[in-house]
Amino acid sequence: MSQIEIKKIIKALKSSDGAGVKLKRSIGTPEADYIDPFLMLDEFGSENKDDYLAGFPPHPHRGIETVTYMLNGEFEHEDSTGSKGKMGPGDVQWMKTGRGIIHSEMPAMTGGKLLGFQLWINMPAIMKKNKPEYLYMKGKDLGVHLDNEKKVKVIAGKFEKAKGPLTTHNVEPIYFHIVLNEGKEFKFDIPEGHNAFIYLLQGELNIGEKKHDKTHDSSLILLERGNKLIAKAIKKSEFLLIAGKPIGEPIARGGPFVMNTKAEILEAIQDYNNGTFAKY
Ligand code: FE2
């Protein structure tokens, strides 16, 4: 068993998306373009309603999965498959866009604090042609492990006896939301060959055996391959641990579309402009 060390600590970049919603992007940036199979990670939110009220009006996607995890606030979702749903604190929306979906995500709140995450997972070429699928996971259906030292909410994968709602998935994802008390350790075995990272929302962590730079709030901690993860909380810490099996295919990005080649991106843009996108 080799202990996992830190590869790189990256501060999330301030950005905006949709109709100007403020966010901090950590994957999908020049420093961390693609952590196969993860294409993007955004922490979105603000205490100021003017930063999020315009929401994410209708827009298309193709070739990816988007996983939205709400911590605070309420958003309403609507898409071209006819799915509709209101997301509240603790809820997860897992959308497999396949060959195409058009959706909107608009605030169902008029004020207060908004906080959430959106993760993009790549799909292998063969699955980019699939019909879109929309999975809605209520917060109360997520597995939770609780002891005197930590709380682990399982969005995907398994921690001790707590399991996420997904039973099978091609990248065998692990997605935990962890709150670890000061001075305590979080230990977990990452499956061989998975790429893994921690997103530190707040607190300070020590990871592995080697000395490393101080970790900061809203930073992405890329992990070396290995299997034994030991993270110690220098201060009480709240973080996400995300890992998945790499897909290993070339990628071509075109905004909300991620395909294998440039030609496929042009095709997606043409389909959208012709009005043939997401019509089955
Ligand atoms: Fe979207």
Coordinates of N, CA, C and O and ligand atoms in Angstrom, one line a residue, residues 59 61 103 105 118, ligand 1:
H59 N -29.8 26.3 -22.2 CA -28.5 26.1 -22.9 C -28.3 24.6 -23.2 O -28.9 23.8 -22.4
H61 N -26.2 20.9 -23.9 CA -25.0 20.1 -23.6 C -24.9 18.9 -24.4 O -26.0 18.3 -24.8
H103 N -31.2 22.6 -21.2 CA -31.8 22.7 -19.9 C -31.6 24.1 -19.4 O -30.8 24.9 -19.9
E105 N -31.4 26.2 -15.4 CA -31.3 26.1 -14.0 C -31.5 27.6 -13.5 O -30.6 28.4 -13.6
Q118 N -20.8 22.3 -9.2 CA -21.1 21.6 -10.4 C -19.8 20.9 -10.9 O -18.8 21.5 -11.1
Ligands
FE2_1 FE -25.9 23.3 -17.9

